[in-house]
Amino acid sequence: MHDPIEIAKNIYWIGVNDYETDLFEAQWPLPEGVSYNSYLITGDKMVLIDTVKKTHLSQYVEKIRKLAGDGGTIDYLVINHMEPDHSGAIPIMKQLFPEMNIVGNKKTIDLVKEFYGITAGVTTITDGDELDLGSHRLRFVLTPMVHWPETMMTYERSSRVLFAGDAFGSFKALDGGIFDDEIDRSRYDDEILRYFSNIVGKYSPMVQKALVKLKGTDIRVVASTHGPVWRTSPEYIIGKYDIWSRYIAETGAVVAYASMYGNTLKMAEAVSRGLSLGGIKEIRMYDVARTHPSSIIRDAWRYKGIVLGSCTYEMGLFPAMRNLVELLQEKGLKDRVLGIFGSFAWTGGAVKNLRSFTEKSGWRLIEPVIEAKCAADGHQLDECVRLGNSMAKALSA
Ligand code: FEO
């Protein structure tokens, strides 16, 4: 999208879409791209809110020039977040607009120096400080660890726009529409949750603290650094973040399995059948070897029930399952019910490791735990159905 788009009076979206980067943070797939949202406040002062990844400079500068005019100046750059997908353009911005003052909290200003060697022309603000721009007034709200220690939000008082940093963001580029009322939201919902669960979810307690701080603030527009701008239903995305960061789940289950020759898959199918017989309709079966863990983590965040089944590989978990289990542990997802099962051919290991994960996760283990040698027999498959059924009861309770 080549033109700046006004999101409130004299405030413009000047973000860019990135369809070329395959992996966000070099690890999370971007099948539908991602947007880096930056904003420009015009009026008495020209103020940039965050920048974009350095790979998308030309389009970005073009939009700034359209608003500032050739030879125009930028007075301030407010930095809500220093991760380079937003800060990468800072050195070039500073070269193009040497008079531009960089505004951030102490941690931000330290990172500006450490990433880019910039120490002059900076202003350090603290929590609750305000910046009077004449036609606009900004209030800074420090929200550490949503997603990095320096992250903050900036609230524009006259238009009631919240520039939220990474919070309330999404994977997926903006295909023409940028506002929540211009898009088919159902096409974004999965990517909004995959973004939350993999990027921000680990810091859920800090999201809760941020939401408490924002309570009572009249927010008309939520302008994140990624994804749609929420001008019609900002309460939708704020509400979702509240639910997800309190680990509240929907009724349903993820059945993630690792199977080399189909025997563990057979057990997984029996568990899923048990879930279905128990009345659960939302069942998501995932082969961990063929599904990126970010999608499984997304649905683990969405649903209350998680069943993990693995064959044994080199006396432990199958590698893709080990990776998933480590990621789940790292993300700190809480308050789930767990079922486990597995198989081995000549020596065990998978189920033992899943038991160890159970203890670390703090999730409620649903019985029975099934461990089959080579291939589950009829009784063991019945037990898998029973596991699914018991989980269904736990989910419906
Ligand atoms: Fe979009 Fe934490 O960077």
mmCIF file of C-alpha atoms and ligand atoms in Angstrom:
data_model
loop_
_atom_site.group_PDB
_atom_site.id
_atom_site.type_symbol
_atom_site.label_atom_id
_atom_site.label_comp_id
_atom_site.label_asym_id
_atom_site.label_seq_id
_atom_site.Cartn_x
_atom_site.Cartn_y
_atom_site.Cartn_z
ATOM 1 C CA MET A 1 0.000 0.000 0.000
ATOM 2 C CA HIS A 2 1.766 3.061 -1.301
ATOM 3 C CA ASP A 3 -0.144 5.870 0.389
ATOM 4 C CA PRO A 4 -0.286 6.877 4.060
ATOM 5 C CA ILE A 5 -3.679 5.996 5.538
ATOM 6 C CA GLU A 6 -5.293 8.271 8.103
ATOM 7 C CA ILE A 7 -6.288 6.318 11.226
ATOM 8 C CA ALA A 8 -7.457 9.345 13.249
ATOM 9 C CA LYS A 9 -7.373 13.093 12.647
ATOM 10 C CA ASN A 10 -3.848 13.928 11.453
ATOM 11 C CA ILE A 11 -2.501 10.513 12.450
ATOM 12 C CA TYR A 12 -1.411 8.183 9.661
ATOM 13 C CA TRP A 13 -0.497 4.544 9.228
ATOM 14 C CA ILE A 14 2.737 4.475 7.252
ATOM 15 C CA GLY A 15 3.557 0.796 7.745
ATOM 16 C CA VAL A 16 4.815 -1.734 5.227
ATOM 17 C CA ASN A 17 3.933 -5.297 4.335
ATOM 18 C CA ASP A 18 6.666 -7.908 4.278
ATOM 19 C CA TYR A 19 5.825 -10.820 1.991
ATOM 20 C CA GLU A 20 9.457 -11.901 1.541
ATOM 21 C CA THR A 21 10.592 -12.898 5.022
ATOM 22 C CA ASP A 22 9.891 -16.610 5.520
ATOM 23 C CA LEU A 23 10.619 -16.781 9.225
ATOM 24 C CA PHE A 24 9.806 -14.145 11.836
ATOM 25 C CA GLU A 25 12.667 -13.980 14.349
ATOM 26 C CA ALA A 26 14.264 -16.634 12.102
ATOM 27 C CA GLN A 27 11.959 -19.277 13.555
ATOM 28 C CA TRP A 28 8.219 -18.586 13.166
ATOM 29 C CA PRO A 29 6.830 -19.228 9.655
ATOM 30 C CA LEU A 30 5.101 -16.363 7.863
ATOM 31 C CA PRO A 31 2.998 -18.114 5.213
ATOM 32 C CA GLU A 32 0.982 -14.953 4.660
ATOM 33 C CA GLY A 33 3.636 -12.369 5.463
ATOM 34 C CA VAL A 34 3.578 -9.788 8.221
ATOM 35 C CA SER A 35 3.183 -6.029 8.471
ATOM 36 C CA TYR A 36 5.461 -3.660 10.336
ATOM 37 C CA ASN A 37 3.243 -0.793 11.386
ATOM 38 C CA SER A 38 4.666 2.647 11.929
ATOM 39 C CA TYR A 39 2.622 5.806 12.376
ATOM 40 C CA LEU A 40 3.132 9.497 11.729
ATOM 41 C CA ILE A 41 1.415 12.209 13.729
ATOM 42 C CA THR A 42 1.183 15.475 11.832
ATOM 43 C CA GLY A 43 0.068 18.928 12.983
ATOM 44 C CA ASP A 44 2.137 21.338 15.031
ATOM 45 C CA LYS A 45 4.874 18.716 15.314
ATOM 46 C CA MET A 46 5.783 15.778 13.113
ATOM 47 C CA VAL A 47 6.131 12.660 15.228
ATOM 48 C CA LEU A 48 7.011 9.164 14.124
ATOM 49 C CA ILE A 49 5.815 6.280 16.244
ATOM 50 C CA ASP A 50 8.233 3.366 15.802
ATOM 51 C CA THR A 51 9.852 2.586 12.450
ATOM 52 C CA VAL A 52 10.028 -0.547 10.277
ATOM 53 C CA LYS A 53 12.454 -3.343 9.456
ATOM 54 C CA LYS A 54 15.415 -2.012 7.527
ATOM 55 C CA THR A 55 14.600 -4.236 4.525
ATOM 56 C CA HIS A 56 11.603 -2.028 3.690
ATOM 57 C CA LEU A 57 13.090 1.425 3.852
ATOM 58 C CA SER A 58 12.360 2.856 0.418
ATOM 59 C CA GLN A 59 8.591 2.431 0.618
ATOM 60 C CA TYR A 60 8.641 3.695 4.180
ATOM 61 C CA VAL A 61 10.613 6.854 3.408
ATOM 62 C CA GLU A 62 8.399 7.511 0.396
ATOM 63 C CA LYS A 63 5.342 7.599 2.667
ATOM 64 C CA ILE A 64 7.033 9.896 5.154
ATOM 65 C CA ARG A 65 7.986 12.258 2.310
ATOM 66 C CA LYS A 66 4.388 12.326 1.118
ATOM 67 C CA LEU A 67 3.321 13.700 4.490
ATOM 68 C CA ALA A 68 6.362 15.737 5.473
ATOM 69 C CA GLY A 69 7.157 16.987 1.989
ATOM 70 C CA ASP A 70 10.578 16.997 0.365
ATOM 71 C CA GLY A 71 12.886 18.825 2.712
ATOM 72 C CA GLY A 72 10.361 18.535 5.540
ATOM 73 C CA THR A 73 11.454 17.638 9.021
ATOM 74 C CA ILE A 74 10.521 15.117 11.662
ATOM 75 C CA ASP A 75 10.562 16.498 15.204
ATOM 76 C CA TYR A 76 10.355 13.299 17.252
ATOM 77 C CA LEU A 77 10.643 9.568 16.930
ATOM 78 C CA VAL A 78 8.874 7.780 19.776
ATOM 79 C CA ILE A 79 10.161 4.249 20.226
ATOM 80 C CA ASN A 80 7.753 1.848 21.865
ATOM 81 C CA HIS A 81 9.848 -1.222 21.111
ATOM 82 C CA MET A 82 13.436 -1.754 20.090
ATOM 83 C CA GLU A 83 13.306 -5.184 18.445
ATOM 84 C CA PRO A 84 14.866 -4.598 15.018
ATOM 85 C CA ASP A 85 11.663 -5.384 13.099
ATOM 86 C CA HIS A 86 10.630 -1.934 14.368
ATOM 87 C CA SER A 87 13.885 -0.194 15.134
ATOM 88 C CA GLY A 88 15.894 -1.257 12.063
ATOM 89 C CA ALA A 89 15.208 1.983 10.212
ATOM 90 C CA ILE A 90 16.346 4.237 13.080
ATOM 91 C CA PRO A 91 19.919 4.879 11.821
ATOM 92 C CA ILE A 92 18.670 5.884 8.356
ATOM 93 C CA MET A 93 15.897 8.023 9.854
ATOM 94 C CA LYS A 94 18.507 9.783 11.949
ATOM 95 C CA GLN A 95 20.613 10.417 8.859
ATOM 96 C CA LEU A 96 17.651 11.686 6.853
ATOM 97 C CA PHE A 97 16.294 13.798 9.718
ATOM 98 C CA PRO A 98 19.305 14.733 11.876
ATOM 99 C CA GLU A 99 17.246 17.150 13.964
ATOM 100 C CA MET A 100 14.817 14.348 14.940
ATOM 101 C CA ASN A 101 14.742 13.737 18.674
ATOM 102 C CA ILE A 102 14.483 10.110 19.795
ATOM 103 C CA VAL A 103 12.089 9.570 22.696
ATOM 104 C CA GLY A 104 12.120 6.463 24.859
ATOM 105 C CA ASN A 105 12.503 5.196 28.387
ATOM 106 C CA LYS A 106 15.903 4.533 29.943
ATOM 107 C CA LYS A 107 16.084 0.942 28.742
ATOM 108 C CA THR A 108 15.114 2.058 25.224
ATOM 109 C CA ILE A 109 17.755 4.752 25.119
ATOM 110 C CA ASP A 110 20.378 2.238 26.307
ATOM 111 C CA LEU A 111 19.374 -0.122 23.499
ATOM 112 C CA VAL A 112 19.472 2.701 20.928
ATOM 113 C CA LYS A 113 23.090 3.217 21.902
ATOM 114 C CA GLU A 114 23.931 -0.486 22.004
ATOM 115 C CA PHE A 115 22.219 -1.390 18.713
ATOM 116 C CA TYR A 116 22.961 1.717 16.681
ATOM 117 C CA GLY A 117 25.599 3.783 18.521
ATOM 118 C CA ILE A 118 23.268 6.781 18.734
ATOM 119 C CA THR A 119 23.663 8.889 21.883
ATOM 120 C CA ALA A 120 22.908 12.468 20.780
ATOM 121 C CA GLY A 121 19.448 13.940 20.322
ATOM 122 C CA VAL A 122 17.654 11.597 22.674
ATOM 123 C CA THR A 123 15.058 12.273 25.364
ATOM 124 C CA THR A 124 14.485 9.887 28.239
ATOM 125 C CA ILE A 125 10.957 9.694 29.595
ATOM 126 C CA THR A 126 9.539 7.824 32.572
ATOM 127 C CA ASP A 127 6.244 6.092 33.193
ATOM 128 C CA GLY A 128 3.272 8.464 32.912
ATOM 129 C CA ASP A 129 5.257 11.337 31.399
ATOM 130 C CA GLU A 130 3.501 13.431 28.784
ATOM 131 C CA LEU A 131 4.773 15.164 25.680
ATOM 132 C CA ASP A 132 2.817 18.221 24.557
ATOM 133 C CA LEU A 133 2.828 18.530 20.785
ATOM 134 C CA GLY A 134 0.394 21.423 20.572
ATOM 135 C CA SER A 135 -2.281 19.776 18.446
ATOM 136 C CA HIS A 136 -1.661 16.419 20.125
ATOM 137 C CA ARG A 137 -0.557 15.210 23.512
ATOM 138 C CA LEU A 138 1.206 11.927 24.173
ATOM 139 C CA ARG A 139 1.261 9.941 27.399
ATOM 140 C CA PHE A 140 3.808 7.175 27.874
ATOM 141 C CA VAL A 141 2.831 3.951 29.592
ATOM 142 C CA LEU A 142 5.691 1.605 30.413
ATOM 143 C CA THR A 143 4.713 -2.020 29.803
ATOM 144 C CA PRO A 144 7.906 -4.005 30.396
ATOM 145 C CA MET A 145 8.167 -7.516 28.899
ATOM 146 C CA VAL A 146 5.288 -7.105 26.493
ATOM 147 C CA HIS A 147 7.563 -8.186 24.671
ATOM 148 C CA TRP A 148 11.028 -6.929 25.719
ATOM 149 C CA PRO A 149 12.101 -5.155 28.912
ATOM 150 C CA GLU A 150 11.949 -1.695 27.308
ATOM 151 C CA THR A 151 8.508 -2.080 25.710
ATOM 152 C CA MET A 152 6.041 0.709 26.324
ATOM 153 C CA MET A 153 2.850 2.072 24.840
ATOM 154 C CA THR A 154 2.039 5.618 23.799
ATOM 155 C CA TYR A 155 -1.445 7.043 24.214
ATOM 156 C CA GLU A 156 -2.493 10.004 22.104
ATOM 157 C CA ARG A 157 -4.978 11.909 24.212
ATOM 158 C CA SER A 158 -6.934 13.966 21.677
ATOM 159 C CA SER A 159 -7.811 11.091 19.350
ATOM 160 C CA ARG A 160 -7.575 8.405 22.059
ATOM 161 C CA VAL A 161 -5.280 6.262 19.962
ATOM 162 C CA LEU A 162 -3.174 3.678 21.758
ATOM 163 C CA PHE A 163 0.086 2.905 20.004
ATOM 164 C CA ALA A 164 0.574 -0.469 21.583
ATOM 165 C CA GLY A 165 3.923 -1.808 20.403
ATOM 166 C CA ASP A 166 3.816 -5.577 19.883
ATOM 167 C CA ALA A 167 0.709 -5.973 22.020
ATOM 168 C CA PHE A 168 -2.531 -6.725 20.132
ATOM 169 C CA GLY A 169 -0.532 -7.608 17.012
ATOM 170 C CA SER A 170 -0.780 -10.342 14.438
ATOM 171 C CA PHE A 171 1.118 -12.272 11.843
ATOM 172 C CA LYS A 172 -0.238 -11.929 8.278
ATOM 173 C CA ALA A 173 0.300 -8.973 6.012
ATOM 174 C CA LEU A 174 -2.482 -6.436 5.513
ATOM 175 C CA ASP A 175 -4.096 -7.377 2.224
ATOM 176 C CA GLY A 176 -5.538 -4.021 1.223
ATOM 177 C CA GLY A 177 -7.623 -3.387 4.313
ATOM 178 C CA ILE A 178 -5.826 -2.152 7.394
ATOM 179 C CA PHE A 179 -8.749 -1.523 9.773
ATOM 180 C CA ASP A 180 -10.673 -4.204 11.636
ATOM 181 C CA ASP A 181 -13.825 -3.140 9.755
ATOM 182 C CA GLU A 182 -12.090 -3.462 6.378
ATOM 183 C CA ILE A 183 -10.971 -7.067 6.750
ATOM 184 C CA ASP A 184 -12.524 -10.494 7.102
ATOM 185 C CA ARG A 185 -11.417 -10.969 10.694
ATOM 186 C CA SER A 186 -11.908 -14.721 10.554
ATOM 187 C CA ARG A 187 -8.954 -14.818 8.141
ATOM 188 C CA TYR A 188 -6.763 -13.217 10.805
ATOM 189 C CA ASP A 189 -7.966 -14.965 13.948
ATOM 190 C CA ASP A 190 -5.595 -17.945 13.731
ATOM 191 C CA GLU A 191 -2.617 -15.722 12.993
ATOM 192 C CA ILE A 192 -3.530 -13.331 15.804
ATOM 193 C CA LEU A 193 -3.488 -16.235 18.257
ATOM 194 C CA ARG A 194 -0.388 -17.861 16.737
ATOM 195 C CA TYR A 195 1.355 -14.503 17.157
ATOM 196 C CA PHE A 196 0.136 -14.054 20.729
ATOM 197 C CA SER A 197 0.945 -17.588 21.886
ATOM 198 C CA ASN A 198 4.409 -17.750 20.369
ATOM 199 C CA ILE A 199 5.639 -14.171 20.730
ATOM 200 C CA VAL A 200 3.863 -12.630 23.713
ATOM 201 C CA GLY A 201 2.246 -15.553 25.570
ATOM 202 C CA LYS A 202 5.312 -16.348 27.687
ATOM 203 C CA TYR A 203 4.904 -12.900 29.214
ATOM 204 C CA SER A 204 1.212 -13.309 30.053
ATOM 205 C CA PRO A 205 1.627 -12.062 33.648
ATOM 206 C CA MET A 206 3.156 -8.864 32.236
ATOM 207 C CA VAL A 207 0.291 -8.547 29.741
ATOM 208 C CA GLN A 208 -2.051 -8.676 32.716
ATOM 209 C CA LYS A 209 -0.079 -5.917 34.444
ATOM 210 C CA ALA A 210 -0.249 -3.813 31.276
ATOM 211 C CA LEU A 211 -4.018 -4.311 31.029
ATOM 212 C CA VAL A 212 -4.438 -3.214 34.635
ATOM 213 C CA LYS A 213 -2.442 -0.075 33.872
ATOM 214 C CA LEU A 214 -4.647 0.683 30.866
ATOM 215 C CA LYS A 215 -7.867 0.175 32.802
ATOM 216 C CA GLY A 216 -9.942 3.336 32.740
ATOM 217 C CA THR A 217 -8.172 4.691 29.654
ATOM 218 C CA ASP A 218 -10.633 5.620 26.918
ATOM 219 C CA ILE A 219 -9.153 3.742 23.958
ATOM 220 C CA ARG A 220 -10.864 4.413 20.612
ATOM 221 C CA VAL A 221 -8.159 2.990 18.354
ATOM 222 C CA VAL A 222 -5.621 0.256 19.040
ATOM 223 C CA ALA A 223 -2.639 0.681 16.738
ATOM 224 C CA SER A 224 -0.234 -2.215 17.102
ATOM 225 C CA THR A 225 3.129 -2.650 15.415
ATOM 226 C CA HIS A 226 1.781 -5.679 13.515
ATOM 227 C CA GLY A 227 -1.539 -6.517 11.883
ATOM 228 C CA PRO A 228 -4.855 -4.674 11.744
ATOM 229 C CA VAL A 229 -5.618 -1.291 13.291
ATOM 230 C CA TRP A 230 -8.588 -1.728 15.631
ATOM 231 C CA ARG A 231 -10.829 1.324 15.273
ATOM 232 C CA THR A 232 -14.284 -0.285 15.315
ATOM 233 C CA SER A 233 -13.888 -2.921 18.005
ATOM 234 C CA PRO A 234 -10.727 -2.266 20.004
ATOM 235 C CA GLU A 235 -12.456 -4.057 22.883
ATOM 236 C CA TYR A 236 -12.365 -7.294 20.845
ATOM 237 C CA ILE A 237 -8.595 -7.536 20.694
ATOM 238 C CA ILE A 238 -8.118 -6.179 24.224
ATOM 239 C CA GLY A 239 -10.610 -8.769 25.481
ATOM 240 C CA LYS A 240 -8.821 -11.576 23.656
ATOM 241 C CA TYR A 241 -5.493 -10.585 25.208
ATOM 242 C CA ASP A 242 -7.117 -10.562 28.622
ATOM 243 C CA ILE A 243 -8.546 -14.065 28.124
ATOM 244 C CA TRP A 244 -5.392 -15.558 26.646
ATOM 245 C CA SER A 245 -3.055 -14.032 29.205
ATOM 246 C CA ARG A 246 -5.214 -15.534 31.960
ATOM 247 C CA TYR A 247 -4.887 -18.929 30.219
ATOM 248 C CA ILE A 248 -8.661 -19.240 29.792
ATOM 249 C CA ALA A 249 -9.346 -21.922 27.195
ATOM 250 C CA GLU A 250 -12.121 -23.121 24.949
ATOM 251 C CA THR A 251 -13.572 -26.625 25.188
ATOM 252 C CA GLY A 252 -11.601 -28.778 22.809
ATOM 253 C CA ALA A 253 -8.416 -30.775 22.550
ATOM 254 C CA VAL A 254 -5.154 -30.959 20.681
ATOM 255 C CA VAL A 255 -3.843 -34.446 20.008
ATOM 256 C CA ALA A 256 -0.191 -34.130 18.985
ATOM 257 C CA TYR A 257 1.635 -37.310 18.095
ATOM 258 C CA ALA A 258 4.966 -38.555 16.801
ATOM 259 C CA SER A 259 4.841 -41.785 14.866
ATOM 260 C CA MET A 260 7.483 -43.362 12.622
ATOM 261 C CA TYR A 261 5.585 -46.382 11.323
ATOM 262 C CA GLY A 262 1.958 -45.640 12.157
ATOM 263 C CA ASN A 263 1.668 -47.501 15.464
ATOM 264 C CA THR A 264 1.617 -44.397 17.664
ATOM 265 C CA LEU A 265 -0.654 -42.722 15.135
ATOM 266 C CA LYS A 266 -3.125 -45.590 15.632
ATOM 267 C CA MET A 267 -3.101 -44.872 19.370
ATOM 268 C CA ALA A 268 -3.611 -41.133 18.691
ATOM 269 C CA GLU A 269 -6.621 -41.909 16.533
ATOM 270 C CA ALA A 270 -8.086 -44.078 19.276
ATOM 271 C CA VAL A 271 -7.666 -41.227 21.781
ATOM 272 C CA SER A 272 -9.363 -38.828 19.366
ATOM 273 C CA ARG A 273 -12.203 -41.304 18.903
ATOM 274 C CA GLY A 274 -12.615 -41.394 22.666
ATOM 275 C CA LEU A 275 -12.760 -37.604 22.754
ATOM 276 C CA SER A 276 -15.391 -37.616 20.056
ATOM 277 C CA LEU A 277 -17.473 -40.300 21.771
ATOM 278 C CA GLY A 278 -17.270 -38.124 24.870
ATOM 279 C CA GLY A 279 -18.932 -35.279 22.949
ATOM 280 C CA ILE A 280 -15.905 -33.141 22.083
ATOM 281 C CA LYS A 281 -16.240 -31.596 18.633
ATOM 282 C CA GLU A 282 -13.150 -29.406 18.568
ATOM 283 C CA ILE A 283 -10.365 -31.977 18.150
ATOM 284 C CA ARG A 284 -7.124 -31.002 16.400
ATOM 285 C CA MET A 285 -4.795 -33.881 15.501
ATOM 286 C CA TYR A 286 -1.243 -32.879 14.635
ATOM 287 C CA ASP A 287 1.688 -34.934 13.408
ATOM 288 C CA VAL A 288 4.565 -33.147 15.140
ATOM 289 C CA ALA A 289 7.007 -34.144 12.403
ATOM 290 C CA ARG A 290 4.930 -32.365 9.768
ATOM 291 C CA THR A 291 3.380 -29.444 11.621
ATOM 292 C CA HIS A 292 5.292 -26.394 12.742
ATOM 293 C CA PRO A 293 5.199 -26.243 16.549
ATOM 294 C CA SER A 294 3.919 -22.655 16.443
ATOM 295 C CA SER A 295 0.596 -23.943 15.088
ATOM 296 C CA ILE A 296 0.366 -26.622 17.782
ATOM 297 C CA ILE A 297 1.228 -24.062 20.472
ATOM 298 C CA ARG A 298 -1.478 -21.797 19.064
ATOM 299 C CA ASP A 299 -4.112 -24.492 19.550
ATOM 300 C CA ALA A 300 -2.688 -25.537 22.908
ATOM 301 C CA TRP A 301 -3.395 -21.946 23.950
ATOM 302 C CA ARG A 302 -6.858 -22.140 22.453
ATOM 303 C CA TYR A 303 -8.045 -25.474 23.902
ATOM 304 C CA LYS A 304 -8.173 -26.844 27.410
ATOM 305 C CA GLY A 305 -7.148 -30.424 26.589
ATOM 306 C CA ILE A 306 -3.738 -31.467 25.339
ATOM 307 C CA VAL A 307 -2.790 -35.051 24.539
ATOM 308 C CA LEU A 308 0.797 -35.870 23.693
ATOM 309 C CA GLY A 309 1.798 -39.230 22.261
ATOM 310 C CA SER A 310 5.255 -40.220 21.129
ATOM 311 C CA CYS A 311 7.183 -43.148 19.857
ATOM 312 C CA THR A 312 10.585 -43.681 21.471
ATOM 313 C CA TYR A 313 13.640 -42.525 19.572
ATOM 314 C CA GLU A 314 17.158 -43.158 20.864
ATOM 315 C CA MET A 315 15.782 -43.976 24.302
ATOM 316 C CA GLY A 316 13.909 -40.685 24.572
ATOM 317 C CA LEU A 317 11.242 -38.616 22.874
ATOM 318 C CA PHE A 318 11.039 -38.398 19.117
ATOM 319 C CA PRO A 319 13.018 -35.182 18.311
ATOM 320 C CA ALA A 320 10.069 -33.152 16.996
ATOM 321 C CA MET A 321 8.064 -34.077 20.112
ATOM 322 C CA ARG A 322 10.996 -33.186 22.343
ATOM 323 C CA ASN A 323 11.120 -29.784 20.637
ATOM 324 C CA LEU A 324 7.386 -29.252 21.103
ATOM 325 C CA VAL A 325 7.503 -30.247 24.749
ATOM 326 C CA GLU A 326 10.439 -27.904 25.406
ATOM 327 C CA LEU A 327 8.638 -25.026 23.694
ATOM 328 C CA LEU A 328 5.444 -25.664 25.654
ATOM 329 C CA GLN A 329 7.467 -25.634 28.843
ATOM 330 C CA GLU A 330 9.239 -22.427 27.835
ATOM 331 C CA LYS A 331 5.990 -20.642 27.012
ATOM 332 C CA GLY A 332 4.699 -21.305 30.519
ATOM 333 C CA LEU A 333 1.149 -22.130 29.429
ATOM 334 C CA LYS A 334 -0.917 -22.890 32.521
ATOM 335 C CA ASP A 335 -4.103 -24.589 33.617
ATOM 336 C CA ARG A 336 -4.470 -27.358 31.054
ATOM 337 C CA VAL A 337 -5.480 -31.012 31.305
ATOM 338 C CA LEU A 338 -3.008 -33.445 29.839
ATOM 339 C CA GLY A 339 -3.120 -36.964 28.481
ATOM 340 C CA ILE A 340 0.007 -38.905 27.548
ATOM 341 C CA PHE A 341 0.759 -42.128 25.758
ATOM 342 C CA GLY A 342 3.579 -43.651 23.769
ATOM 343 C CA SER A 343 5.351 -46.647 22.387
ATOM 344 C CA PHE A 344 8.752 -48.291 22.201
ATOM 345 C CA ALA A 345 10.295 -51.219 20.362
ATOM 346 C CA TRP A 346 13.296 -52.379 22.350
ATOM 347 C CA THR A 347 13.655 -49.976 25.241
ATOM 348 C CA GLY A 348 11.336 -47.290 26.614
ATOM 349 C CA GLY A 349 11.893 -43.589 27.023
ATOM 350 C CA ALA A 350 9.091 -41.599 25.431
ATOM 351 C CA VAL A 351 6.457 -42.049 28.127
ATOM 352 C CA LYS A 352 9.054 -41.546 30.878
ATOM 353 C CA ASN A 353 9.951 -38.197 29.330
ATOM 354 C CA LEU A 354 6.313 -37.214 28.924
ATOM 355 C CA ARG A 355 5.774 -38.001 32.611
ATOM 356 C CA SER A 356 8.664 -35.726 33.441
ATOM 357 C CA PHE A 357 7.058 -32.962 31.322
ATOM 358 C CA THR A 358 3.783 -33.528 33.192
ATOM 359 C CA GLU A 359 5.460 -32.748 36.500
ATOM 360 C CA LYS A 360 7.158 -29.631 35.164
ATOM 361 C CA SER A 361 4.036 -28.288 33.434
ATOM 362 C CA GLY A 362 1.833 -28.426 36.522
ATOM 363 C CA TRP A 363 -1.038 -29.547 34.270
ATOM 364 C CA ARG A 364 -3.596 -32.062 35.502
ATOM 365 C CA LEU A 365 -2.818 -35.542 34.230
ATOM 366 C CA ILE A 366 -5.754 -37.586 33.008
ATOM 367 C CA GLU A 367 -5.552 -41.364 33.384
ATOM 368 C CA PRO A 368 -4.886 -43.844 31.949
ATOM 369 C CA VAL A 369 -1.339 -43.446 30.663
ATOM 370 C CA ILE A 370 -0.734 -45.996 27.943
ATOM 371 C CA GLU A 371 2.635 -47.366 26.887
ATOM 372 C CA ALA A 372 2.704 -49.960 24.122
ATOM 373 C CA LYS A 373 5.546 -52.255 23.117
ATOM 374 C CA CYS A 374 5.926 -52.156 19.322
ATOM 375 C CA ALA A 375 2.229 -51.945 18.497
ATOM 376 C CA ALA A 376 -0.733 -51.392 20.771
ATOM 377 C CA ASP A 377 -2.912 -54.487 21.157
ATOM 378 C CA GLY A 378 -6.695 -54.415 21.300
ATOM 379 C CA HIS A 379 -6.742 -53.805 25.049
ATOM 380 C CA GLN A 380 -4.295 -50.916 24.789
ATOM 381 C CA LEU A 381 -6.283 -49.312 21.978
ATOM 382 C CA ASP A 382 -9.383 -49.599 24.188
ATOM 383 C CA GLU A 383 -7.397 -47.866 26.906
ATOM 384 C CA CYS A 384 -6.552 -45.070 24.442
ATOM 385 C CA VAL A 385 -10.266 -44.624 23.761
ATOM 386 C CA ARG A 386 -10.807 -44.558 27.530
ATOM 387 C CA LEU A 387 -8.148 -41.839 27.868
ATOM 388 C CA GLY A 388 -9.947 -39.744 25.242
ATOM 389 C CA ASN A 389 -13.236 -40.334 27.014
ATOM 390 C CA SER A 390 -11.853 -39.412 30.424
ATOM 391 C CA MET A 391 -10.396 -36.243 28.970
ATOM 392 C CA ALA A 392 -13.745 -35.399 27.367
ATOM 393 C CA LYS A 393 -15.358 -35.684 30.808
ATOM 394 C CA ALA A 394 -12.691 -33.453 32.339
ATOM 395 C CA LEU A 395 -13.169 -30.862 29.593
ATOM 396 C CA SER A 396 -16.921 -30.855 29.929
ATOM 397 C CA ALA A 397 -16.940 -30.669 33.735
HETATM 398 FE FE1 FEO B 1 7.505 -6.972 16.536
HETATM 399 FE FE2 FEO B 1 9.038 -7.759 19.546
HETATM 400 O O1 FEO B 1 8.922 -7.172 17.758
#
